[in-house]
């Protein structure tokens, strides 16, 4: 068995254990984050059955979407989106953008989507750890901003929320932030939210225990 296969199997088993500890009905999607790896490894993972892949840069996403266009891969844009990359991203027609981190960005995206007459699904990124280095809206403003985007951005389909765990060795702090994000997600269910994207290589099991139903895992698979 090669390492990639072992890594993927291990991550899938861990996700399975964590989700079952929540409920047999708690379904979790794995998005494999390819930013540390090359196209060949993405292909290998595809052949092992993985279908959803994430990239954090539009440039990299573009190269991969084009090179792997013959494969029915579900592409996720997970990194900060610069305004000057909006047109490029829209042309790539990703399955989901996780990183809508302000009303301003949503409005800019919506404007371009409208003029191309296309729709895009996305998540509102919440900065629940309140770290200055992280993007995302403040937790306290998340619900208002979510509803404002829904009201003003008809070509954006908001599907839920995304958050990056605190950069901390203190598990209880990371857990607190995940729980905060999950609480916002629950309140937004009546607005149609159905995706709670939380958890990366260091904290995906904890995130699932806090209610995440989508994890973005890179290094634990590809390194
Ligand atoms: C890189 C990245 C990930 C994956 O990180 P790992 O710790 O390698 O699993 C997840 N989400 C975002 C937004 C990223 O940029």
PDB file of C-alpha atoms and ligand atoms in Angstrom:
ATOM      1  CA  UNK A   1       0.000   0.000   0.000  1.00  0.00           C
ATOM      2  CA  UNK A   2       1.424   3.398  -0.779  1.00  0.00           C
ATOM      3  CA  UNK A   3       1.585   6.169   1.751  1.00  0.00           C
ATOM      4  CA  UNK A   4      -1.061   8.308   0.131  1.00  0.00           C
ATOM      5  CA  UNK A   5      -3.549   5.477   0.352  1.00  0.00           C
ATOM      6  CA  UNK A   6      -2.606   4.781   3.976  1.00  0.00           C
ATOM      7  CA  UNK A   7      -2.965   8.457   4.839  1.00  0.00           C
ATOM      8  CA  UNK A   8      -6.346   8.738   3.171  1.00  0.00           C
ATOM      9  CA  UNK A   9      -7.591   5.571   4.851  1.00  0.00           C
ATOM     10  CA  UNK A  10      -6.433   6.801   8.248  1.00  0.00           C
ATOM     11  CA  UNK A  11      -8.150  10.169   7.832  1.00  0.00           C
ATOM     12  CA  UNK A  12     -11.362   8.499   6.639  1.00  0.00           C
ATOM     13  CA  UNK A  13     -11.322   6.128   9.623  1.00  0.00           C
ATOM     14  CA  UNK A  14     -10.780   9.012  12.040  1.00  0.00           C
ATOM     15  CA  UNK A  15     -13.605  11.013  10.472  1.00  0.00           C
ATOM     16  CA  UNK A  16     -15.836   7.951  10.722  1.00  0.00           C
ATOM     17  CA  UNK A  17     -15.057   7.478  14.411  1.00  0.00           C
ATOM     18  CA  UNK A  18     -15.621  11.151  15.203  1.00  0.00           C
ATOM     19  CA  UNK A  19     -18.886  11.422  13.286  1.00  0.00           C
ATOM     20  CA  UNK A  20     -20.301   8.262  14.865  1.00  0.00           C
ATOM     21  CA  UNK A  21     -19.516   9.715  18.288  1.00  0.00           C
ATOM     22  CA  UNK A  22     -21.926  12.512  17.360  1.00  0.00           C
ATOM     23  CA  UNK A  23     -24.578  10.418  15.619  1.00  0.00           C
ATOM     24  CA  UNK A  24     -24.947   7.789  12.935  1.00  0.00           C
ATOM     25  CA  UNK A  25     -26.900  10.420  11.020  1.00  0.00           C
ATOM     26  CA  UNK A  26     -24.111  12.969  11.199  1.00  0.00           C
ATOM     27  CA  UNK A  27     -22.649  12.866   7.684  1.00  0.00           C
ATOM     28  CA  UNK A  28     -19.278  14.546   7.142  1.00  0.00           C
ATOM     29  CA  UNK A  29     -17.690  15.469   3.844  1.00  0.00           C
ATOM     30  CA  UNK A  30     -13.932  15.340   3.342  1.00  0.00           C
ATOM     31  CA  UNK A  31     -12.360  17.988   1.127  1.00  0.00           C
ATOM     32  CA  UNK A  32      -8.758  17.067   0.339  1.00  0.00           C
ATOM     33  CA  UNK A  33      -6.623  20.204   0.271  1.00  0.00           C
ATOM     34  CA  UNK A  34      -4.020  19.962  -2.457  1.00  0.00           C
ATOM     35  CA  UNK A  35      -1.895  23.025  -1.797  1.00  0.00           C
ATOM     36  CA  UNK A  36       1.093  21.016  -0.548  1.00  0.00           C
ATOM     37  CA  UNK A  37       1.073  18.516  -3.339  1.00  0.00           C
ATOM     38  CA  UNK A  38       1.262  18.080  -7.104  1.00  0.00           C
ATOM     39  CA  UNK A  39      -1.253  17.147  -9.732  1.00  0.00           C
ATOM     40  CA  UNK A  40      -0.082  13.528  -9.864  1.00  0.00           C
ATOM     41  CA  UNK A  41      -0.977  12.990  -6.213  1.00  0.00           C
ATOM     42  CA  UNK A  42      -4.375  14.580  -6.729  1.00  0.00           C
ATOM     43  CA  UNK A  43      -4.971  12.141  -9.576  1.00  0.00           C
ATOM     44  CA  UNK A  44      -3.883   9.252  -7.381  1.00  0.00           C
ATOM     45  CA  UNK A  45      -6.269  10.322  -4.654  1.00  0.00           C
ATOM     46  CA  UNK A  46      -9.037  10.638  -7.234  1.00  0.00           C
ATOM     47  CA  UNK A  47      -8.349   7.069  -8.327  1.00  0.00           C
ATOM     48  CA  UNK A  48      -8.641   6.020  -4.678  1.00  0.00           C
ATOM     49  CA  UNK A  49     -12.168   7.442  -4.694  1.00  0.00           C
ATOM     50  CA  UNK A  50     -11.739  10.981  -3.385  1.00  0.00           C
ATOM     51  CA  UNK A  51     -13.922  13.453  -5.311  1.00  0.00           C
ATOM     52  CA  UNK A  52     -13.818  16.794  -3.473  1.00  0.00           C
ATOM     53  CA  UNK A  53     -10.611  18.846  -3.589  1.00  0.00           C
ATOM     54  CA  UNK A  54      -9.791  22.274  -2.215  1.00  0.00           C
ATOM     55  CA  UNK A  55      -7.280  24.935  -3.213  1.00  0.00           C
ATOM     56  CA  UNK A  56      -6.465  28.162  -1.417  1.00  0.00           C
ATOM     57  CA  UNK A  57      -5.218  30.168  -4.404  1.00  0.00           C
ATOM     58  CA  UNK A  58      -7.147  31.009  -7.553  1.00  0.00           C
ATOM     59  CA  UNK A  59      -3.999  30.675  -9.671  1.00  0.00           C
ATOM     60  CA  UNK A  60      -3.330  27.148  -8.476  1.00  0.00           C
ATOM     61  CA  UNK A  61      -7.004  26.241  -8.738  1.00  0.00           C
ATOM     62  CA  UNK A  62      -7.064  27.418 -12.343  1.00  0.00           C
ATOM     63  CA  UNK A  63      -4.096  25.264 -13.351  1.00  0.00           C
ATOM     64  CA  UNK A  64      -5.586  22.181 -11.727  1.00  0.00           C
ATOM     65  CA  UNK A  65      -9.140  22.659 -12.928  1.00  0.00           C
ATOM     66  CA  UNK A  66      -7.774  22.920 -16.465  1.00  0.00           C
ATOM     67  CA  UNK A  67      -5.328  20.032 -16.261  1.00  0.00           C
ATOM     68  CA  UNK A  68      -7.834  17.691 -14.652  1.00  0.00           C
ATOM     69  CA  UNK A  69     -10.875  18.854 -16.601  1.00  0.00           C
ATOM     70  CA  UNK A  70     -11.610  15.328 -17.812  1.00  0.00           C
ATOM     71  CA  UNK A  71     -12.218  14.147 -14.230  1.00  0.00           C
ATOM     72  CA  UNK A  72     -15.548  14.908 -12.497  1.00  0.00           C
ATOM     73  CA  UNK A  73     -13.837  16.549  -9.532  1.00  0.00           C
ATOM     74  CA  UNK A  74     -15.744  18.814  -7.166  1.00  0.00           C
ATOM     75  CA  UNK A  75     -13.522  21.887  -6.679  1.00  0.00           C
ATOM     76  CA  UNK A  76     -13.596  24.029  -3.536  1.00  0.00           C
ATOM     77  CA  UNK A  77     -12.010  27.463  -3.220  1.00  0.00           C
ATOM     78  CA  UNK A  78     -10.987  27.694   0.434  1.00  0.00           C
ATOM     79  CA  UNK A  79      -8.478  30.562   0.615  1.00  0.00           C
ATOM     80  CA  UNK A  80      -8.790  34.327   0.831  1.00  0.00           C
ATOM     81  CA  UNK A  81     -10.099  35.746  -2.423  1.00  0.00           C
ATOM     82  CA  UNK A  82      -8.563  38.945  -3.727  1.00  0.00           C
ATOM     83  CA  UNK A  83     -10.953  41.205  -5.598  1.00  0.00           C
ATOM     84  CA  UNK A  84      -8.805  41.199  -8.713  1.00  0.00           C
ATOM     85  CA  UNK A  85      -9.181  37.406  -8.915  1.00  0.00           C
ATOM     86  CA  UNK A  86     -12.977  37.385  -8.870  1.00  0.00           C
ATOM     87  CA  UNK A  87     -13.421  37.133 -12.646  1.00  0.00           C
ATOM     88  CA  UNK A  88     -10.926  34.305 -12.893  1.00  0.00           C
ATOM     89  CA  UNK A  89     -12.632  32.399 -10.090  1.00  0.00           C
ATOM     90  CA  UNK A  90     -16.085  32.770 -11.631  1.00  0.00           C
ATOM     91  CA  UNK A  91     -14.827  31.352 -14.922  1.00  0.00           C
ATOM     92  CA  UNK A  92     -13.595  28.254 -13.069  1.00  0.00           C
ATOM     93  CA  UNK A  93     -17.103  27.645 -11.748  1.00  0.00           C
ATOM     94  CA  UNK A  94     -16.076  26.038  -8.435  1.00  0.00           C
ATOM     95  CA  UNK A  95     -18.542  23.868  -6.526  1.00  0.00           C
ATOM     96  CA  UNK A  96     -18.226  26.079  -3.438  1.00  0.00           C
ATOM     97  CA  UNK A  97     -16.252  29.081  -2.216  1.00  0.00           C
ATOM     98  CA  UNK A  98     -15.641  28.808   1.549  1.00  0.00           C
ATOM     99  CA  UNK A  99     -14.010  32.177   2.047  1.00  0.00           C
ATOM    100  CA  UNK A 100     -16.598  34.929   1.677  1.00  0.00           C
ATOM    101  CA  UNK A 101     -15.155  37.043   4.460  1.00  0.00           C
ATOM    102  CA  UNK A 102     -17.055  40.347   4.200  1.00  0.00           C
ATOM    103  CA  UNK A 103     -20.243  41.888   2.871  1.00  0.00           C
ATOM    104  CA  UNK A 104     -18.037  43.974   0.626  1.00  0.00           C
ATOM    105  CA  UNK A 105     -16.502  40.895  -1.019  1.00  0.00           C
ATOM    106  CA  UNK A 106     -19.953  39.339  -1.387  1.00  0.00           C
ATOM    107  CA  UNK A 107     -21.245  42.456  -3.135  1.00  0.00           C
ATOM    108  CA  UNK A 108     -18.249  42.530  -5.469  1.00  0.00           C
ATOM    109  CA  UNK A 109     -18.677  38.835  -6.265  1.00  0.00           C
ATOM    110  CA  UNK A 110     -22.393  39.257  -6.810  1.00  0.00           C
ATOM    111  CA  UNK A 111     -21.891  42.146  -9.206  1.00  0.00           C
ATOM    112  CA  UNK A 112     -19.608  40.073 -11.431  1.00  0.00           C
ATOM    113  CA  UNK A 113     -21.855  37.021 -11.159  1.00  0.00           C
ATOM    114  CA  UNK A 114     -24.825  39.112 -12.225  1.00  0.00           C
ATOM    115  CA  UNK A 115     -23.078  40.497 -15.255  1.00  0.00           C
ATOM    116  CA  UNK A 116     -22.096  36.964 -16.320  1.00  0.00           C
ATOM    117  CA  UNK A 117     -25.595  35.752 -15.436  1.00  0.00           C
ATOM    118  CA  UNK A 118     -24.310  32.847 -13.330  1.00  0.00           C
ATOM    119  CA  UNK A 119     -24.721  31.743  -9.741  1.00  0.00           C
ATOM    120  CA  UNK A 120     -22.153  30.591  -7.207  1.00  0.00           C
ATOM    121  CA  UNK A 121     -22.517  28.749  -3.913  1.00  0.00           C
ATOM    122  CA  UNK A 122     -20.529  29.990  -0.972  1.00  0.00           C
ATOM    123  CA  UNK A 123     -19.956  30.047   2.771  1.00  0.00           C
ATOM    124  CA  UNK A 124     -19.585  33.005   5.100  1.00  0.00           C
ATOM    125  CA  UNK A 125     -16.206  32.814   6.820  1.00  0.00           C
ATOM    126  CA  UNK A 126     -16.356  33.601  10.519  1.00  0.00           C
ATOM    127  CA  UNK A 127     -13.297  34.632  12.506  1.00  0.00           C
ATOM    128  CA  UNK A 128     -14.438  33.024  15.734  1.00  0.00           C
ATOM    129  CA  UNK A 129     -10.939  32.956  17.244  1.00  0.00           C
ATOM    130  CA  UNK A 130     -10.693  36.728  16.662  1.00  0.00           C
ATOM    131  CA  UNK A 131      -7.096  36.426  15.498  1.00  0.00           C
ATOM    132  CA  UNK A 132      -5.922  39.511  13.613  1.00  0.00           C
ATOM    133  CA  UNK A 133      -4.133  37.328  11.071  1.00  0.00           C
ATOM    134  CA  UNK A 134      -7.329  35.510  10.116  1.00  0.00           C
ATOM    135  CA  UNK A 135      -9.978  36.736   7.734  1.00  0.00           C
ATOM    136  CA  UNK A 136     -13.653  36.441   8.376  1.00  0.00           C
ATOM    137  CA  UNK A 137     -16.472  38.384   9.919  1.00  0.00           C
ATOM    138  CA  UNK A 138     -16.795  38.867  13.675  1.00  0.00           C
ATOM    139  CA  UNK A 139     -18.966  36.266  15.352  1.00  0.00           C
ATOM    140  CA  UNK A 140     -21.298  38.922  16.741  1.00  0.00           C
ATOM    141  CA  UNK A 141     -21.993  40.308  13.278  1.00  0.00           C
ATOM    142  CA  UNK A 142     -22.156  36.995  11.403  1.00  0.00           C
ATOM    143  CA  UNK A 143     -25.929  36.534  11.395  1.00  0.00           C
ATOM    144  CA  UNK A 144     -26.652  40.106  10.277  1.00  0.00           C
ATOM    145  CA  UNK A 145     -24.048  39.919   7.533  1.00  0.00           C
ATOM    146  CA  UNK A 146     -25.316  36.504   6.393  1.00  0.00           C
ATOM    147  CA  UNK A 147     -28.829  37.887   6.063  1.00  0.00           C
ATOM    148  CA  UNK A 148     -27.594  41.038   4.343  1.00  0.00           C
ATOM    149  CA  UNK A 149     -25.750  38.938   1.763  1.00  0.00           C
ATOM    150  CA  UNK A 150     -28.871  36.855   1.193  1.00  0.00           C
ATOM    151  CA  UNK A 151     -30.946  39.993   0.703  1.00  0.00           C
ATOM    152  CA  UNK A 152     -28.496  41.851  -1.519  1.00  0.00           C
ATOM    153  CA  UNK A 153     -26.605  39.162  -3.432  1.00  0.00           C
ATOM    154  CA  UNK A 154     -29.122  37.193  -5.445  1.00  0.00           C
ATOM    155  CA  UNK A 155     -26.478  35.424  -7.519  1.00  0.00           C
ATOM    156  CA  UNK A 156     -24.680  34.088  -4.455  1.00  0.00           C
ATOM    157  CA  UNK A 157     -26.193  31.008  -2.877  1.00  0.00           C
ATOM    158  CA  UNK A 158     -25.113  31.028   0.742  1.00  0.00           C
ATOM    159  CA  UNK A 159     -24.934  27.451   2.012  1.00  0.00           C
ATOM    160  CA  UNK A 160     -23.521  27.958   5.492  1.00  0.00           C
ATOM    161  CA  UNK A 161     -20.403  28.978   7.358  1.00  0.00           C
ATOM    162  CA  UNK A 162     -16.675  28.305   7.464  1.00  0.00           C
ATOM    163  CA  UNK A 163     -14.150  28.866  10.206  1.00  0.00           C
ATOM    164  CA  UNK A 164     -10.473  28.159  10.784  1.00  0.00           C
ATOM    165  CA  UNK A 165      -9.601  26.806  14.220  1.00  0.00           C
ATOM    166  CA  UNK A 166      -7.567  28.964  16.579  1.00  0.00           C
ATOM    167  CA  UNK A 167      -3.831  28.668  16.127  1.00  0.00           C
ATOM    168  CA  UNK A 168      -3.355  27.416  19.666  1.00  0.00           C
ATOM    169  CA  UNK A 169      -2.105  24.375  21.555  1.00  0.00           C
ATOM    170  CA  UNK A 170      -4.939  24.874  23.998  1.00  0.00           C
ATOM    171  CA  UNK A 171      -7.555  22.380  22.820  1.00  0.00           C
ATOM    172  CA  UNK A 172     -10.243  23.930  24.979  1.00  0.00           C
ATOM    173  CA  UNK A 173      -9.760  27.257  23.231  1.00  0.00           C
ATOM    174  CA  UNK A 174     -10.000  25.632  19.790  1.00  0.00           C
ATOM    175  CA  UNK A 175     -13.081  23.766  20.953  1.00  0.00           C
ATOM    176  CA  UNK A 176     -14.673  26.958  22.279  1.00  0.00           C
ATOM    177  CA  UNK A 177     -14.222  28.662  18.900  1.00  0.00           C
ATOM    178  CA  UNK A 178     -15.664  25.682  17.021  1.00  0.00           C
ATOM    179  CA  UNK A 179     -18.658  25.628  19.341  1.00  0.00           C
ATOM    180  CA  UNK A 180     -19.173  29.348  18.812  1.00  0.00           C
ATOM    181  CA  UNK A 181     -19.167  28.891  15.034  1.00  0.00           C
ATOM    182  CA  UNK A 182     -21.526  25.927  15.326  1.00  0.00           C
ATOM    183  CA  UNK A 183     -23.977  27.998  17.387  1.00  0.00           C
ATOM    184  CA  UNK A 184     -24.063  30.607  14.624  1.00  0.00           C
ATOM    185  CA  UNK A 185     -24.550  27.821  12.053  1.00  0.00           C
ATOM    186  CA  UNK A 186     -27.493  26.413  13.997  1.00  0.00           C
ATOM    187  CA  UNK A 187     -29.169  29.810  14.130  1.00  0.00           C
ATOM    188  CA  UNK A 188     -28.683  30.174  10.380  1.00  0.00           C
ATOM    189  CA  UNK A 189     -30.343  26.852   9.571  1.00  0.00           C
ATOM    190  CA  UNK A 190     -33.647  28.671   9.256  1.00  0.00           C
ATOM    191  CA  UNK A 191     -31.950  30.789   6.580  1.00  0.00           C
ATOM    192  CA  UNK A 192     -31.034  27.646   4.672  1.00  0.00           C
ATOM    193  CA  UNK A 193     -27.544  27.047   6.047  1.00  0.00           C
ATOM    194  CA  UNK A 194     -26.576  23.390   5.667  1.00  0.00           C
ATOM    195  CA  UNK A 195     -22.765  23.349   5.549  1.00  0.00           C
ATOM    196  CA  UNK A 196     -20.552  23.950   8.576  1.00  0.00           C
ATOM    197  CA  UNK A 197     -16.972  23.854   7.263  1.00  0.00           C
ATOM    198  CA  UNK A 198     -14.562  23.504  10.208  1.00  0.00           C
ATOM    199  CA  UNK A 199     -11.529  21.365  10.863  1.00  0.00           C
ATOM    200  CA  UNK A 200      -8.090  20.908   9.288  1.00  0.00           C
ATOM    201  CA  UNK A 201      -5.303  18.368   9.797  1.00  0.00           C
ATOM    202  CA  UNK A 202      -4.649  19.313  13.420  1.00  0.00           C
ATOM    203  CA  UNK A 203      -8.223  19.598  14.615  1.00  0.00           C
ATOM    204  CA  UNK A 204     -10.698  17.864  12.275  1.00  0.00           C
ATOM    205  CA  UNK A 205     -11.839  15.271  14.806  1.00  0.00           C
ATOM    206  CA  UNK A 206     -12.479  17.943  17.418  1.00  0.00           C
ATOM    207  CA  UNK A 207     -14.301  20.045  14.804  1.00  0.00           C
ATOM    208  CA  UNK A 208     -16.580  17.121  13.925  1.00  0.00           C
ATOM    209  CA  UNK A 209     -17.358  16.565  17.595  1.00  0.00           C
ATOM    210  CA  UNK A 210     -18.376  20.240  17.708  1.00  0.00           C
ATOM    211  CA  UNK A 211     -20.764  19.759  14.772  1.00  0.00           C
ATOM    212  CA  UNK A 212     -18.695  20.321  11.637  1.00  0.00           C
ATOM    213  CA  UNK A 213     -20.039  18.491   8.589  1.00  0.00           C
ATOM    214  CA  UNK A 214     -17.191  19.371   6.228  1.00  0.00           C
ATOM    215  CA  UNK A 215     -13.484  19.075   6.998  1.00  0.00           C
ATOM    216  CA  UNK A 216     -10.633  20.467   4.896  1.00  0.00           C
ATOM    217  CA  UNK A 217      -7.607  18.227   5.300  1.00  0.00           C
ATOM    218  CA  UNK A 218      -4.278  18.772   3.541  1.00  0.00           C
ATOM    219  CA  UNK A 219      -1.059  17.820   5.296  1.00  0.00           C
ATOM    220  CA  UNK A 220      -2.383  14.687   7.019  1.00  0.00           C
ATOM    221  CA  UNK A 221      -3.115  13.288   3.565  1.00  0.00           C
ATOM    222  CA  UNK A 222      -0.370  14.650   1.350  1.00  0.00           C
ATOM    223  CA  UNK A 223       2.633  14.951   3.687  1.00  0.00           C
TER     224      UNK A 223
HETATM  225  C1  LIG B   1      -4.281  24.792   3.895  1.00  0.00           C
HETATM  226  C2  LIG B   1      -5.660  24.913   4.344  1.00  0.00           C
HETATM  227  C3  LIG B   1      -6.316  23.812   4.902  1.00  0.00           C
HETATM  228  C4  LIG B   1      -5.648  22.472   5.128  1.00  0.00           C
HETATM  229  O1  LIG B   1      -4.650  22.610   6.067  1.00  0.00           O
HETATM  230  P1  LIG B   1      -3.947  21.332   6.757  1.00  0.00           P
HETATM  231  O2  LIG B   1      -3.631  21.787   8.121  1.00  0.00           O
HETATM  232  O3  LIG B   1      -2.750  21.039   5.941  1.00  0.00           O
HETATM  233  O4  LIG B   1      -4.913  20.231   6.744  1.00  0.00           O
HETATM  234  C5  LIG B   1      -7.642  23.971   5.283  1.00  0.00           C
HETATM  235  N1  LIG B   1      -8.288  25.147   5.133  1.00  0.00           N
HETATM  236  C6  LIG B   1      -7.688  26.224   4.607  1.00  0.00           C
HETATM  237  C7  LIG B   1      -8.463  27.485   4.473  1.00  0.00           C
HETATM  238  C8  LIG B   1      -6.353  26.151   4.195  1.00  0.00           C
HETATM  239  O5  LIG B   1      -5.757  27.221   3.669  1.00  0.00           O
END
